[in-house]
Amino acid sequence: MSEKRILNRIKSVLADKGKTNIWLAEQLGKNKTTISKWCTNDQQPTLETLFDIAVVLDVDVKELLVSNKPI
């Protein structure tokens, strides 16, 4: 069984900002189930949507992605 790859940090950034999945769904006009799937990394938003999320959360889009480089 393959391990699920963690590609985005949407859930972490929402927590840092004190916001909920439901709030993000309302801001983006998306279904809360879709947001939940993004937060659990079961699905990924499109690149365009990722930029929309960054604008709504007032963060650099890079903050929403897991780095592919070790620190």
N, CA, C and O atoms as a Tripos MOL2 file, in Angstrom:
@<TRIPOS>MOLECULE
protein
  284   283    71     0     0
PROTEIN
NO_CHARGES

@<TRIPOS>ATOM
      1 N           0.8470   -1.1800    0.0000 N.3       1 MET1
      2 CA          0.0000    0.0000    0.0000 C.3       1 MET1
      3 C           0.8930    1.2450    0.0000 C.2       1 MET1
      4 O           1.8410    1.3420    0.7790 O.2       1 MET1
      5 N           0.5790    2.1780   -0.8730 N.am      2 SER2
      6 CA          1.4060    3.3720   -0.9840 C.3       2 SER2
      7 C           1.0210    4.4070    0.0740 C.2       2 SER2
      8 O          -0.1320    4.5090    0.4930 O.2       2 SER2
      9 N           2.0340    5.1670    0.4830 N.am      3 GLU3
     10 CA          1.8370    6.2170    1.4630 C.3       3 GLU3
     11 C           1.2690    7.4640    0.7870 C.2       3 GLU3
     12 O           1.6770    7.8180   -0.3200 O.2       3 GLU3
     13 N           0.3280    8.1250    1.4580 N.am      4 LYS4
     14 CA         -0.2480    9.3480    0.8930 C.3       4 LYS4
     15 C           0.7720   10.4740    0.9740 C.2       4 LYS4
     16 O           1.3400   10.7380    2.0340 O.2       4 LYS4
     17 N           0.9980   11.1350   -0.1570 N.am      5 ARG5
     18 CA          1.9350   12.2660   -0.1930 C.3       5 ARG5
     19 C           1.2490   13.5250    0.3260 C.2       5 ARG5
     20 O           0.1220   13.8430   -0.0540 O.2       5 ARG5
     21 N           1.9440   14.2190    1.1860 N.am      6 ILE6
     22 CA          1.4650   15.4950    1.6930 C.3       6 ILE6
     23 C           2.0530   16.5690    0.7850 C.2       6 ILE6
     24 O           3.2570   16.8200    0.8040 O.2       6 ILE6
     25 N           1.1950   17.1950   -0.0060 N.am      7 LEU7
     26 CA          1.6560   18.1710   -0.9910 C.3       7 LEU7
     27 C           1.3350   19.6130   -0.6100 C.2       7 LEU7
     28 O           2.0470   20.5380   -0.9990 O.2       7 LEU7
     29 N           0.2610   19.7980    0.1530 N.am      8 ASN8
     30 CA         -0.0920   21.1710    0.5060 C.3       8 ASN8
     31 C          -0.1790   21.3360    2.0230 C.2       8 ASN8
     32 O          -0.2870   20.3690    2.7770 O.2       8 ASN8
     33 N          -0.1280   22.5930    2.4320 N.am      9 ARG9
     34 CA         -0.1890   22.9670    3.8510 C.3       9 ARG9
     35 C          -1.4330   23.7930    4.1530 C.2       9 ARG9
     36 O          -1.4370   24.5890    5.0920 O.2       9 ARG9
     37 N          -2.4750   23.6120    3.3750 N.am     10 ILE10
     38 CA         -3.6790   24.4310    3.5430 C.3      10 ILE10
     39 C          -4.2190   24.3250    4.9660 C.2      10 ILE10
     40 O          -4.5440   25.3400    5.5830 O.2      10 ILE10
     41 N          -4.3160   23.1170    5.4850 N.am     11 LYS11
     42 CA         -4.8470   22.9140    6.8360 C.3      11 LYS11
     43 C          -4.0120   23.6660    7.8720 C.2      11 LYS11
     44 O          -4.5650   24.3110    8.7620 O.2      11 LYS11
     45 N          -2.6820   23.5860    7.7610 N.am     12 SER12
     46 CA         -1.7920   24.2640    8.7080 C.3      12 SER12
     47 C          -1.9310   25.7720    8.6300 C.2      12 SER12
     48 O          -1.9640   26.4530    9.6550 O.2      12 SER12
     49 N          -2.0110   26.2930    7.4170 N.am     13 VAL13
     50 CA         -2.1250   27.7450    7.2460 C.3      13 VAL13
     51 C          -3.4770   28.2340    7.7670 C.2      13 VAL13
     52 O          -3.5530   29.2930    8.3900 O.2      13 VAL13
     53 N          -4.5310   27.4800    7.5220 N.am     14 LEU14
     54 CA         -5.8420   27.8400    8.0800 C.3      14 LEU14
     55 C          -5.7580   27.9140    9.6040 C.2      14 LEU14
     56 O          -6.2610   28.8610   10.2080 O.2      14 LEU14
     57 N          -5.1260   26.9210   10.2230 N.am     15 ALA15
     58 CA         -4.9960   26.9040   11.6830 C.3      15 ALA15
     59 C          -4.1770   28.0990   12.1650 C.2      15 ALA15
     60 O          -4.5360   28.7420   13.1510 O.2      15 ALA15
     61 N          -3.0820   28.3970   11.4720 N.am     16 ASP16
     62 CA         -2.2510   29.5450   11.8380 C.3      16 ASP16
     63 C          -3.0320   30.8560   11.7830 C.2      16 ASP16
     64 O          -2.8060   31.7640   12.5840 O.2      16 ASP16
     65 N          -3.9500   30.9370   10.8290 N.am     17 LYS17
     66 CA         -4.7480   32.1540   10.6450 C.3      17 LYS17
     67 C          -6.0230   32.1610   11.4900 C.2      17 LYS17
     68 O          -6.7510   33.1540   11.5070 O.2      17 LYS17
     69 N          -6.2960   31.0550   12.1900 N.am     18 GLY18
     70 CA         -7.5030   30.9650   13.0120 C.3      18 GLY18
     71 C          -8.7760   30.8580   12.1840 C.2      18 GLY18
     72 O          -9.8420   31.3060   12.6070 O.2      18 GLY18
     73 N          -8.6570   30.2650   11.0070 N.am     19 LYS19
     74 CA         -9.7940   30.1290   10.0910 C.3      19 LYS19
     75 C         -10.1860   28.6610    9.9590 C.2      19 LYS19
     76 O          -9.4010   27.7670   10.2770 O.2      19 LYS19
     77 N         -11.4060   28.4230    9.4880 N.am     20 THR20
     78 CA        -11.9200   27.0620    9.3470 C.3      20 THR20
     79 C         -12.0960   26.6960    7.8820 C.2      20 THR20
     80 O         -12.0640   27.5500    6.9960 O.2      20 THR20
     81 N         -12.2830   25.3960    7.6550 N.am     21 ASN21
     82 CA        -12.5910   24.9020    6.3090 C.3      21 ASN21
     83 C         -13.8570   25.5660    5.7770 C.2      21 ASN21
     84 O         -13.9280   25.9400    4.6060 O.2      21 ASN21
     85 N         -14.8390   25.7040    6.6360 N.am     22 ILE22
     86 CA        -16.1230   26.2840    6.2200 C.3      22 ILE22
     87 C         -15.9360   27.7370    5.8050 C.2      22 ILE22
     88 O         -16.5070   28.1790    4.8080 O.2      22 ILE22
     89 N         -15.1420   28.4790    6.5630 N.am     23 TRP23
     90 CA        -14.8490   29.8700    6.2070 C.3      23 TRP23
     91 C         -14.2000   29.9370    4.8310 C.2      23 TRP23
     92 O         -14.5860   30.7580    4.0000 O.2      23 TRP23
     93 N         -13.2030   29.0650    4.5850 N.am     24 LEU24
     94 CA        -12.5180   29.0630    3.2970 C.3      24 LEU24
     95 C         -13.4810   28.6920    2.1780 C.2      24 LEU24
     96 O         -13.4310   29.2830    1.0990 O.2      24 LEU24
     97 N         -14.3480   27.7290    2.4180 N.am     25 ALA25
     98 CA        -15.3380   27.3320    1.4110 C.3      25 ALA25
     99 C         -16.2310   28.5150    1.0430 C.2      25 ALA25
    100 O         -16.5250   28.7330   -0.1320 O.2      25 ALA25
    101 N         -16.6570   29.2720    2.0410 N.am     26 GLU26
    102 CA        -17.5110   30.4370    1.7950 C.3      26 GLU26
    103 C         -16.7500   31.5100    1.0070 C.2      26 GLU26
    104 O         -17.3070   32.1180    0.0930 O.2      26 GLU26
    105 N         -15.4980   31.7400    1.3540 N.am     27 GLN27
    106 CA        -14.7020   32.7650    0.6750 C.3      27 GLN27
    107 C         -14.4620   32.4300   -0.7920 C.2      27 GLN27
    108 O         -14.4330   33.3170   -1.6440 O.2      27 GLN27
    109 N         -14.2900   31.1250   -1.0800 N.am     28 LEU28
    110 CA        -13.9770   30.6910   -2.4420 C.3      28 LEU28
    111 C         -15.2010   30.2700   -3.2460 C.2      28 LEU28
    112 O         -15.1060   30.0420   -4.4520 O.2      28 LEU28
    113 N         -16.3570   30.1670   -2.5760 N.am     29 GLY29
    114 CA        -17.5520   29.6920   -3.2630 C.3      29 GLY29
    115 C         -17.4500   28.2120   -3.6280 C.2      29 GLY29
    116 O         -17.9600   27.7790   -4.6610 O.2      29 GLY29
    117 N         -16.7830   27.4430   -2.7660 N.am     30 LYS30
    118 CA        -16.5810   26.0130   -2.9980 C.3      30 LYS30
    119 C         -17.3450   25.2130   -1.9560 C.2      30 LYS30
    120 O         -17.7300   25.7360   -0.9110 O.2      30 LYS30
    121 N         -17.5580   23.9420   -2.2540 N.am     31 ASN31
    122 CA        -18.2140   23.0260   -1.3320 C.3      31 ASN31
    123 C         -17.2660   22.7200   -0.1730 C.2      31 ASN31
    124 O         -16.0620   22.5670   -0.3800 O.2      31 ASN31
    125 N         -17.8040   22.6300    1.0400 N.am     32 LYS32
    126 CA        -16.9490   22.3660    2.2030 C.3      32 LYS32
    127 C         -16.2890   20.9880    2.1220 C.2      32 LYS32
    128 O         -15.2210   20.7850    2.6980 O.2      32 LYS32
    129 N         -16.9040   20.0510    1.4220 N.am     33 THR33
    130 CA        -16.2990   18.7270    1.2390 C.3      33 THR33
    131 C         -15.0360   18.8220    0.3850 C.2      33 THR33
    132 O         -14.0510   18.1300    0.6420 O.2      33 THR33
    133 N         -15.0730   19.6710   -0.6180 N.am     34 THR34
    134 CA        -13.9010   19.8880   -1.4630 C.3      34 THR34
    135 C         -12.7540   20.4440   -0.6350 C.2      34 THR34
    136 O         -11.6200   19.9790   -0.7510 O.2      34 THR34
    137 N         -13.0400   21.4290    0.1950 N.am     35 ILE35
    138 CA        -12.0120   22.0370    1.0500 C.3      35 ILE35
    139 C         -11.4340   20.9830    1.9920 C.2      35 ILE35
    140 O         -10.2230   20.9290    2.2070 O.2      35 ILE35
    141 N         -12.3000   20.1530    2.5480 N.am     36 SER36
    142 CA        -11.8570   19.0960    3.4470 C.3      36 SER36
    143 C         -10.8850   18.1430    2.7430 C.2      36 SER36
    144 O          -9.8820   17.7340    3.3280 O.2      36 SER36
    145 N         -11.1790   17.7960    1.5070 N.am     37 LYS37
    146 CA        -10.3000   16.9000    0.7450 C.3      37 LYS37
    147 C          -8.9450   17.5520    0.4760 C.2      37 LYS37
    148 O          -7.9200   16.8710    0.4660 O.2      37 LYS37
    149 N          -8.9380   18.8620    0.2610 N.am     38 TRP38
    150 CA         -7.6760   19.5670    0.0800 C.3      38 TRP38
    151 C          -6.8850   19.5580    1.3840 C.2      38 TRP38
    152 O          -5.6730   19.3420    1.3780 O.2      38 TRP38
    153 N          -7.5760   19.7940    2.5050 N.am     39 CYS39
    154 CA         -6.9040   19.8680    3.8080 C.3      39 CYS39
    155 C          -6.3320   18.5290    4.2520 C.2      39 CYS39
    156 O          -5.3540   18.4900    4.9990 O.2      39 CYS39
    157 N          -6.9230   17.4460    3.8060 N.am     40 THR40
    158 CA         -6.4160   16.1160    4.1540 C.3      40 THR40
    159 C          -5.5020   15.5640    3.0720 C.2      40 THR40
    160 O          -5.0170   14.4380    3.1830 O.2      40 THR40
    161 N          -5.2660   16.3410    2.0370 N.am     41 ASN41
    162 CA         -4.4230   15.9490    0.9090 C.3      41 ASN41
    163 C          -4.9510   14.7350    0.1630 C.2      41 ASN41
    164 O          -4.1870   14.0100   -0.4750 O.2      41 ASN41
    165 N          -6.2700   14.5110    0.2440 N.am     42 ASP42
    166 CA         -6.8920   13.4510   -0.5550 C.3      42 ASP42
    167 C          -7.0210   13.9070   -2.0050 C.2      42 ASP42
    168 O          -6.9690   13.0940   -2.9280 O.2      42 ASP42
    169 N          -7.1900   15.2130   -2.1970 N.am     43 GLN43
    170 CA         -7.2190   15.8340   -3.5220 C.3      43 GLN43
    171 C          -6.4220   17.1240   -3.4270 C.2      43 GLN43
    172 O          -6.1350   17.6140   -2.3340 O.2      43 GLN43
    173 N          -6.0660   17.6720   -4.5930 N.am     44 GLN44
    174 CA         -5.3140   18.9190   -4.6240 C.3      44 GLN44
    175 C          -6.0850   19.9620   -5.4310 C.2      44 GLN44
    176 O          -6.7140   19.6370   -6.4380 O.2      44 GLN44
    177 N          -6.0300   21.2240   -4.9810 N.am     45 PRO45
    178 CA         -6.6490   22.2910   -5.7720 C.3      45 PRO45
    179 C          -5.8430   22.5360   -7.0400 C.2      45 PRO45
    180 O          -4.6660   22.1840   -7.1170 O.2      45 PRO45
    181 N          -6.4810   23.1400   -8.0260 N.am     46 THR46
    182 CA         -5.7480   23.5360   -9.2220 C.3      46 THR46
    183 C          -4.7520   24.6200   -8.8450 C.2      46 THR46
    184 O          -4.8520   25.2280   -7.7790 O.2      46 THR46
    185 N          -3.8110   24.8500   -9.7110 N.am     47 LEU47
    186 CA         -2.8200   25.8940   -9.4660 C.3      47 LEU47
    187 C          -3.4950   27.2630   -9.3420 C.2      47 LEU47
    188 O          -3.1410   28.0670   -8.4790 O.2      47 LEU47
    189 N          -4.4580   27.5080  -10.2070 N.am     48 GLU48
    190 CA         -5.1990   28.7750  -10.1530 C.3      48 GLU48
    191 C          -5.9150   28.9220   -8.8140 C.2      48 GLU48
    192 O          -5.8840   29.9940   -8.2090 O.2      48 GLU48
    193 N          -6.5520   27.8640   -8.3540 N.am     49 THR49
    194 CA         -7.2600   27.8990   -7.0770 C.3      49 THR49
    195 C          -6.2880   28.0780   -5.9210 C.2      49 THR49
    196 O          -6.6050   28.7560   -4.9440 O.2      49 THR49
    197 N          -5.1120   27.4790   -6.0210 N.am     50 LEU50
    198 CA         -4.1080   27.6390   -4.9820 C.3      50 LEU50
    199 C          -3.7320   29.1150   -4.8300 C.2      50 LEU50
    200 O          -3.5520   29.5980   -3.7120 O.2      50 LEU50
    201 N          -3.6140   29.8230   -5.9450 N.am     51 PHE51
    202 CA         -3.3400   31.2560   -5.8920 C.3      51 PHE51
    203 C          -4.5150   32.0120   -5.2730 C.2      51 PHE51
    204 O          -4.3040   32.9620   -4.5180 O.2      51 PHE51
    205 N          -5.7540   31.6020   -5.5820 N.am     52 ASP52
    206 CA         -6.9340   32.2230   -4.9680 C.3      52 ASP52
    207 C          -6.9290   32.0240   -3.4520 C.2      52 ASP52
    208 O          -7.2550   32.9390   -2.6960 O.2      52 ASP52
    209 N          -6.5580   30.8240   -3.0190 N.am     53 ILE53
    210 CA         -6.4810   30.5340   -1.5830 C.3      53 ILE53
    211 C          -5.4430   31.4310   -0.9220 C.2      53 ILE53
    212 O          -5.6790   31.9640    0.1630 O.2      53 ILE53
    213 N          -4.3010   31.5980   -1.5690 N.am     54 ALA54
    214 CA         -3.2480   32.4620   -1.0310 C.3      54 ALA54
    215 C          -3.7380   33.8950   -0.8610 C.2      54 ALA54
    216 O          -3.4310   34.5440    0.1390 O.2      54 ALA54
    217 N          -4.4930   34.3840   -1.8260 N.am     55 VAL55
    218 CA         -5.0290   35.7480   -1.7450 C.3      55 VAL55
    219 C          -6.0000   35.8630   -0.5700 C.2      55 VAL55
    220 O          -5.9230   36.8070    0.2160 O.2      55 VAL55
    221 N          -6.9070   34.9050   -0.4580 N.am     56 VAL56
    222 CA         -7.9160   34.9320    0.6100 C.3      56 VAL56
    223 C          -7.2490   34.8560    1.9860 C.2      56 VAL56
    224 O          -7.6820   35.5210    2.9280 O.2      56 VAL56
    225 N          -6.1950   34.0450    2.0990 N.am     57 LEU57
    226 CA         -5.5150   33.8810    3.3810 C.3      57 LEU57
    227 C          -4.3970   34.9070    3.6040 C.2      57 LEU57
    228 O          -3.7670   34.9280    4.6610 O.2      57 LEU57
    229 N          -4.1610   35.7560    2.5980 N.am     58 ASP58
    230 CA         -3.1410   36.7930    2.6750 C.3      58 ASP58
    231 C          -1.7640   36.2060    3.0000 C.2      58 ASP58
    232 O          -1.0770   36.6570    3.9170 O.2      58 ASP58
    233 N          -1.3770   35.1790    2.2160 N.am     59 VAL59
    234 CA         -0.0630   34.5540    2.3450 C.3      59 VAL59
    235 C           0.5600   34.4090    0.9660 C.2      59 VAL59
    236 O          -0.1300   34.4720   -0.0510 O.2      59 VAL59
    237 N           1.8650   34.2160    0.9450 N.am     60 ASP60
    238 CA          2.5580   33.8860   -0.3010 C.3      60 ASP60
    239 C           2.1400   32.4670   -0.6820 C.2      60 ASP60
    240 O           2.0460   31.5970    0.1840 O.2      60 ASP60
    241 N           1.8950   32.2320   -1.9410 N.am     61 VAL61
    242 CA          1.4350   30.9190   -2.3940 C.3      61 VAL61
    243 C           2.4140   29.8170   -1.9810 C.2      61 VAL61
    244 O           2.0060   28.6730   -1.7810 O.2      61 VAL61
    245 N           3.6840   30.1470   -1.8530 N.am     62 LYS62
    246 CA          4.6890   29.1610   -1.4410 C.3      62 LYS62
    247 C           4.4180   28.6100   -0.0450 C.2      62 LYS62
    248 O           4.8010   27.4810    0.2620 O.2      62 LYS62
    249 N           3.7580   29.4030    0.8020 N.am     63 GLU63
    250 CA          3.4320   28.9430    2.1530 C.3      63 GLU63
    251 C           2.4000   27.8220    2.1510 C.2      63 GLU63
    252 O           2.2600   27.0990    3.1370 O.2      63 GLU63
    253 N           1.6820   27.6800    1.0450 N.am     64 LEU64
    254 CA          0.6500   26.6530    0.9520 C.3      64 LEU64
    255 C           1.1800   25.3110    0.4440 C.2      64 LEU64
    256 O           0.4530   24.3180    0.4090 O.2      64 LEU64
    257 N           2.4450   25.2950    0.0540 N.am     65 LEU65
    258 CA          3.0380   24.0830   -0.5060 C.3      65 LEU65
    259 C           4.0880   23.4980    0.4170 C.2      65 LEU65
    260 O           4.7900   24.2280    1.1180 O.2      65 LEU65
    261 N           4.1920   22.1790    0.4140 N.am     66 VAL66
    262 CA          5.2540   21.4990    1.1440 C.3      66 VAL66
    263 C           6.5070   21.5820    0.2780 C.2      66 VAL66
    264 O           6.4640   21.2620   -0.9100 O.2      66 VAL66
    265 N           7.6030   22.0050    0.8590 N.am     67 SER67
    266 CA          8.8540   22.1420    0.1170 C.3      67 SER67
    267 C           9.3650   20.7730   -0.3240 C.2      67 SER67
    268 O           9.2000   19.7700    0.3700 O.2      67 SER67
    269 N           9.9830   20.7650   -1.4860 N.am     68 ASN68
    270 CA         10.5910   19.5320   -1.9670 C.3      68 ASN68
    271 C          12.0730   19.4780   -1.6190 C.2      68 ASN68
    272 O          12.7650   18.5240   -1.9740 O.2      68 ASN68
    273 N          12.5540   20.4950   -0.9290 N.am     69 LYS69
    274 CA         13.9600   20.5740   -0.5230 C.3      69 LYS69
    275 C          14.0620   20.4160    0.9880 C.2      69 LYS69
    276 O          13.2980   21.0320    1.7310 O.2      69 LYS69
    277 N          15.0110   19.5890    1.4470 N.am     70 PRO70
    278 CA         15.1950   19.4810    2.8980 C.3      70 PRO70
    279 C          15.7750   20.7760    3.4560 C.2      70 PRO70
    280 O          16.4890   21.4990    2.7620 O.2      70 PRO70
    281 N          15.4710   21.0460    4.6720 N.am     71 ILE71
    282 CA         15.9400   22.2970    5.3150 C.3      71 ILE71
    283 C          17.4020   22.1910    5.6540 C.2      71 ILE71
    284 O          17.9800   23.1330    6.1970 O.2      71 ILE71
@<TRIPOS>BOND
     1     1     2 1
     2     2     3 1
     3     3     4 2
     4     3     5 am
     5     5     6 1
     6     6     7 1
     7     7     8 2
     8     7     9 am
     9     9    10 1
    10    10    11 1
    11    11    12 2
    12    11    13 am
    13    13    14 1
    14    14    15 1
    15    15    16 2
    16    15    17 am
    17    17    18 1
    18    18    19 1
    19    19    20 2
    20    19    21 am
    21    21    22 1
    22    22    23 1
    23    23    24 2
    24    23    25 am
    25    25    26 1
    26    26    27 1
    27    27    28 2
    28    27    29 am
    29    29    30 1
    30    30    31 1
    31    31    32 2
    32    31    33 am
    33    33    34 1
    34    34    35 1
    35    35    36 2
    36    35    37 am
    37    37    38 1
    38    38    39 1
    39    39    40 2
    40    39    41 am
    41    41    42 1
    42    42    43 1
    43    43    44 2
    44    43    45 am
    45    45    46 1
    46    46    47 1
    47    47    48 2
    48    47    49 am
    49    49    50 1
    50    50    51 1
    51    51    52 2
    52    51    53 am
    53    53    54 1
    54    54    55 1
    55    55    56 2
    56    55    57 am
    57    57    58 1
    58    58    59 1
    59    59    60 2
    60    59    61 am
    61    61    62 1
    62    62    63 1
    63    63    64 2
    64    63    65 am
    65    65    66 1
    66    66    67 1
    67    67    68 2
    68    67    69 am
    69    69    70 1
    70    70    71 1
    71    71    72 2
    72    71    73 am
    73    73    74 1
    74    74    75 1
    75    75    76 2
    76    75    77 am
    77    77    78 1
    78    78    79 1
    79    79    80 2
    80    79    81 am
    81    81    82 1
    82    82    83 1
    83    83    84 2
    84    83    85 am
    85    85    86 1
    86    86    87 1
    87    87    88 2
    88    87    89 am
    89    89    90 1
    90    90    91 1
    91    91    92 2
    92    91    93 am
    93    93    94 1
    94    94    95 1
    95    95    96 2
    96    95    97 am
    97    97    98 1
    98    98    99 1
    99    99   100 2
   100    99   101 am
   101   101   102 1
   102   102   103 1
   103   103   104 2
   104   103   105 am
   105   105   106 1
   106   106   107 1
   107   107   108 2
   108   107   109 am
   109   109   110 1
   110   110   111 1
   111   111   112 2
   112   111   113 am
   113   113   114 1
   114   114   115 1
   115   115   116 2
   116   115   117 am
   117   117   118 1
   118   118   119 1
   119   119   120 2
   120   119   121 am
   121   121   122 1
   122   122   123 1
   123   123   124 2
   124   123   125 am
   125   125   126 1
   126   126   127 1
   127   127   128 2
   128   127   129 am
   129   129   130 1
   130   130   131 1
   131   131   132 2
   132   131   133 am
   133   133   134 1
   134   134   135 1
   135   135   136 2
   136   135   137 am
   137   137   138 1
   138   138   139 1
   139   139   140 2
   140   139   141 am
   141   141   142 1
   142   142   143 1
   143   143   144 2
   144   143   145 am
   145   145   146 1
   146   146   147 1
   147   147   148 2
   148   147   149 am
   149   149   150 1
   150   150   151 1
   151   151   152 2
   152   151   153 am
   153   153   154 1
   154   154   155 1
   155   155   156 2
   156   155   157 am
   157   157   158 1
   158   158   159 1
   159   159   160 2
   160   159   161 am
   161   161   162 1
   162   162   163 1
   163   163   164 2
   164   163   165 am
   165   165   166 1
   166   166   167 1
   167   167   168 2
   168   167   169 am
   169   169   170 1
   170   170   171 1
   171   171   172 2
   172   171   173 am
   173   173   174 1
   174   174   175 1
   175   175   176 2
   176   175   177 am
   177   177   178 1
   178   178   179 1
   179   179   180 2
   180   179   181 am
   181   181   182 1
   182   182   183 1
   183   183   184 2
   184   183   185 am
   185   185   186 1
   186   186   187 1
   187   187   188 2
   188   187   189 am
   189   189   190 1
   190   190   191 1
   191   191   192 2
   192   191   193 am
   193   193   194 1
   194   194   195 1
   195   195   196 2
   196   195   197 am
   197   197   198 1
   198   198   199 1
   199   199   200 2
   200   199   201 am
   201   201   202 1
   202   202   203 1
   203   203   204 2
   204   203   205 am
   205   205   206 1
   206   206   207 1
   207   207   208 2
   208   207   209 am
   209   209   210 1
   210   210   211 1
   211   211   212 2
   212   211   213 am
   213   213   214 1
   214   214   215 1
   215   215   216 2
   216   215   217 am
   217   217   218 1
   218   218   219 1
   219   219   220 2
   220   219   221 am
   221   221   222 1
   222   222   223 1
   223   223   224 2
   224   223   225 am
   225   225   226 1
   226   226   227 1
   227   227   228 2
   228   227   229 am
   229   229   230 1
   230   230   231 1
   231   231   232 2
   232   231   233 am
   233   233   234 1
   234   234   235 1
   235   235   236 2
   236   235   237 am
   237   237   238 1
   238   238   239 1
   239   239   240 2
   240   239   241 am
   241   241   242 1
   242   242   243 1
   243   243   244 2
   244   243   245 am
   245   245   246 1
   246   246   247 1
   247   247   248 2
   248   247   249 am
   249   249   250 1
   250   250   251 1
   251   251   252 2
   252   251   253 am
   253   253   254 1
   254   254   255 1
   255   255   256 2
   256   255   257 am
   257   257   258 1
   258   258   259 1
   259   259   260 2
   260   259   261 am
   261   261   262 1
   262   262   263 1
   263   263   264 2
   264   263   265 am
   265   265   266 1
   266   266   267 1
   267   267   268 2
   268   267   269 am
   269   269   270 1
   270   270   271 1
   271   271   272 2
   272   271   273 am
   273   273   274 1
   274   274   275 1
   275   275   276 2
   276   275   277 am
   277   277   278 1
   278   278   279 1
   279   279   280 2
   280   279   281 am
   281   281   282 1
   282   282   283 1
   283   283   284 2
@<TRIPOS>SUBSTRUCTURE
     1 MET1         2 RESIDUE 1 A MET
     2 SER2         6 RESIDUE 1 A SER
     3 GLU3        10 RESIDUE 1 A GLU
     4 LYS4        14 RESIDUE 1 A LYS
     5 ARG5        18 RESIDUE 1 A ARG
     6 ILE6        22 RESIDUE 1 A ILE
     7 LEU7        26 RESIDUE 1 A LEU
     8 ASN8        30 RESIDUE 1 A ASN
     9 ARG9        34 RESIDUE 1 A ARG
    10 ILE10       38 RESIDUE 1 A ILE
    11 LYS11       42 RESIDUE 1 A LYS
    12 SER12       46 RESIDUE 1 A SER
    13 VAL13       50 RESIDUE 1 A VAL
    14 LEU14       54 RESIDUE 1 A LEU
    15 ALA15       58 RESIDUE 1 A ALA
    16 ASP16       62 RESIDUE 1 A ASP
    17 LYS17       66 RESIDUE 1 A LYS
    18 GLY18       70 RESIDUE 1 A GLY
    19 LYS19       74 RESIDUE 1 A LYS
    20 THR20       78 RESIDUE 1 A THR
    21 ASN21       82 RESIDUE 1 A ASN
    22 ILE22       86 RESIDUE 1 A ILE
    23 TRP23       90 RESIDUE 1 A TRP
    24 LEU24       94 RESIDUE 1 A LEU
    25 ALA25       98 RESIDUE 1 A ALA
    26 GLU26      102 RESIDUE 1 A GLU
    27 GLN27      106 RESIDUE 1 A GLN
    28 LEU28      110 RESIDUE 1 A LEU
    29 GLY29      114 RESIDUE 1 A GLY
    30 LYS30      118 RESIDUE 1 A LYS
    31 ASN31      122 RESIDUE 1 A ASN
    32 LYS32      126 RESIDUE 1 A LYS
    33 THR33      130 RESIDUE 1 A THR
    34 THR34      134 RESIDUE 1 A THR
    35 ILE35      138 RESIDUE 1 A ILE
    36 SER36      142 RESIDUE 1 A SER
    37 LYS37      146 RESIDUE 1 A LYS
    38 TRP38      150 RESIDUE 1 A TRP
    39 CYS39      154 RESIDUE 1 A CYS
    40 THR40      158 RESIDUE 1 A THR
    41 ASN41      162 RESIDUE 1 A ASN
    42 ASP42      166 RESIDUE 1 A ASP
    43 GLN43      170 RESIDUE 1 A GLN
    44 GLN44      174 RESIDUE 1 A GLN
    45 PRO45      178 RESIDUE 1 A PRO
    46 THR46      182 RESIDUE 1 A THR
    47 LEU47      186 RESIDUE 1 A LEU
    48 GLU48      190 RESIDUE 1 A GLU
    49 THR49      194 RESIDUE 1 A THR
    50 LEU50      198 RESIDUE 1 A LEU
    51 PHE51      202 RESIDUE 1 A PHE
    52 ASP52      206 RESIDUE 1 A ASP
    53 ILE53      210 RESIDUE 1 A ILE
    54 ALA54      214 RESIDUE 1 A ALA
    55 VAL55      218 RESIDUE 1 A VAL
    56 VAL56      222 RESIDUE 1 A VAL
    57 LEU57      226 RESIDUE 1 A LEU
    58 ASP58      230 RESIDUE 1 A ASP
    59 VAL59      234 RESIDUE 1 A VAL
    60 ASP60      238 RESIDUE 1 A ASP
    61 VAL61      242 RESIDUE 1 A VAL
    62 LYS62      246 RESIDUE 1 A LYS
    63 GLU63      250 RESIDUE 1 A GLU
    64 LEU64      254 RESIDUE 1 A LEU
    65 LEU65      258 RESIDUE 1 A LEU
    66 VAL66      262 RESIDUE 1 A VAL
    67 SER67      266 RESIDUE 1 A SER
    68 ASN68      270 RESIDUE 1 A ASN
    69 LYS69      274 RESIDUE 1 A LYS
    70 PRO70      278 RESIDUE 1 A PRO
    71 ILE71      282 RESIDUE 1 A ILE
